[in-house]
């Protein structure tokens, strides 16, 4: 079970993937990551540019000049960067549980704050509320995104976590 925060190296992995597609500059990468997250997450310049400079230092990316935009710092993936991306793709295959733990962990905390009498979070006009209506909306959005990305109707799964793990050959390490 993941202890805290998003899976380590997520931004760096996304930057490598985006650079493989085409040369990009930092702000363009920020916008792409925001789009990929459905607008829910936007890394800062302070996280993306140090990654780009680190990639440049390691020889995974190089700065390129563009006559049409001489003031922008474009970066493109090098052959060594392609090798690093392939390596990260392989190790990324093991991160599914980390992603699931982050998603489920945040939802469980949202639901606990909504229902546990130990938490006394007031409802503020114009803001999200920790209550059943907002919980239902979160679950509905997850189901809609599932249907959109996987192009299928969402169906409830009756498996317990242990049954699900067993059916999919996953070790339950919780």
Phi, psi and omega in degrees: 000134181290138185273323180192153171066176180287161179306136182299136176083010183298313182298314181300318178298313180298321178298315178300315179300316181292323178290331177296325182294315180188161174299142183218163172248164189306311183297323178297320178296317178302314180297319180297316180295322176298318178295316180301324181274009181069022180085003183271347184215130178223108178294160182271165173303324182293348175256325184279314183295320175300326176295314179299317180293323177295317179298321179296315180299321181278353180084015180272339178217156175224149178284139177235150178266139175235123182298327182282343179217071186293339183271352181267145178264096176273145176233144174230153182287137175265176176298320177295325176294323176296319176298317179297319178299315179300318178297317180291327176298316179297314180288333179293336178298340180268003186265358182305318180296321178300315179298313180300319179297321178296312181299309182293322179299312179296320179294317179300320178294318177302312181295322179296315178297328181287331191238341186271125183297345177293337182258128183239062181274120181287154174276130181247129179304137177081004180238165173298150177243147174274085180208179184297320181299316180287327175298314178300320180296318178300311181298318178299317179296319178299315179297317179297319179293322175302311181298321181294307186287324182261000176050052181210161174280138179287132176237139178297148178247125183274350182300143165287164176306316180298317179295318179297312180300315181298316182297328182258007177067036181251135177286135177266102184260018182274000000 
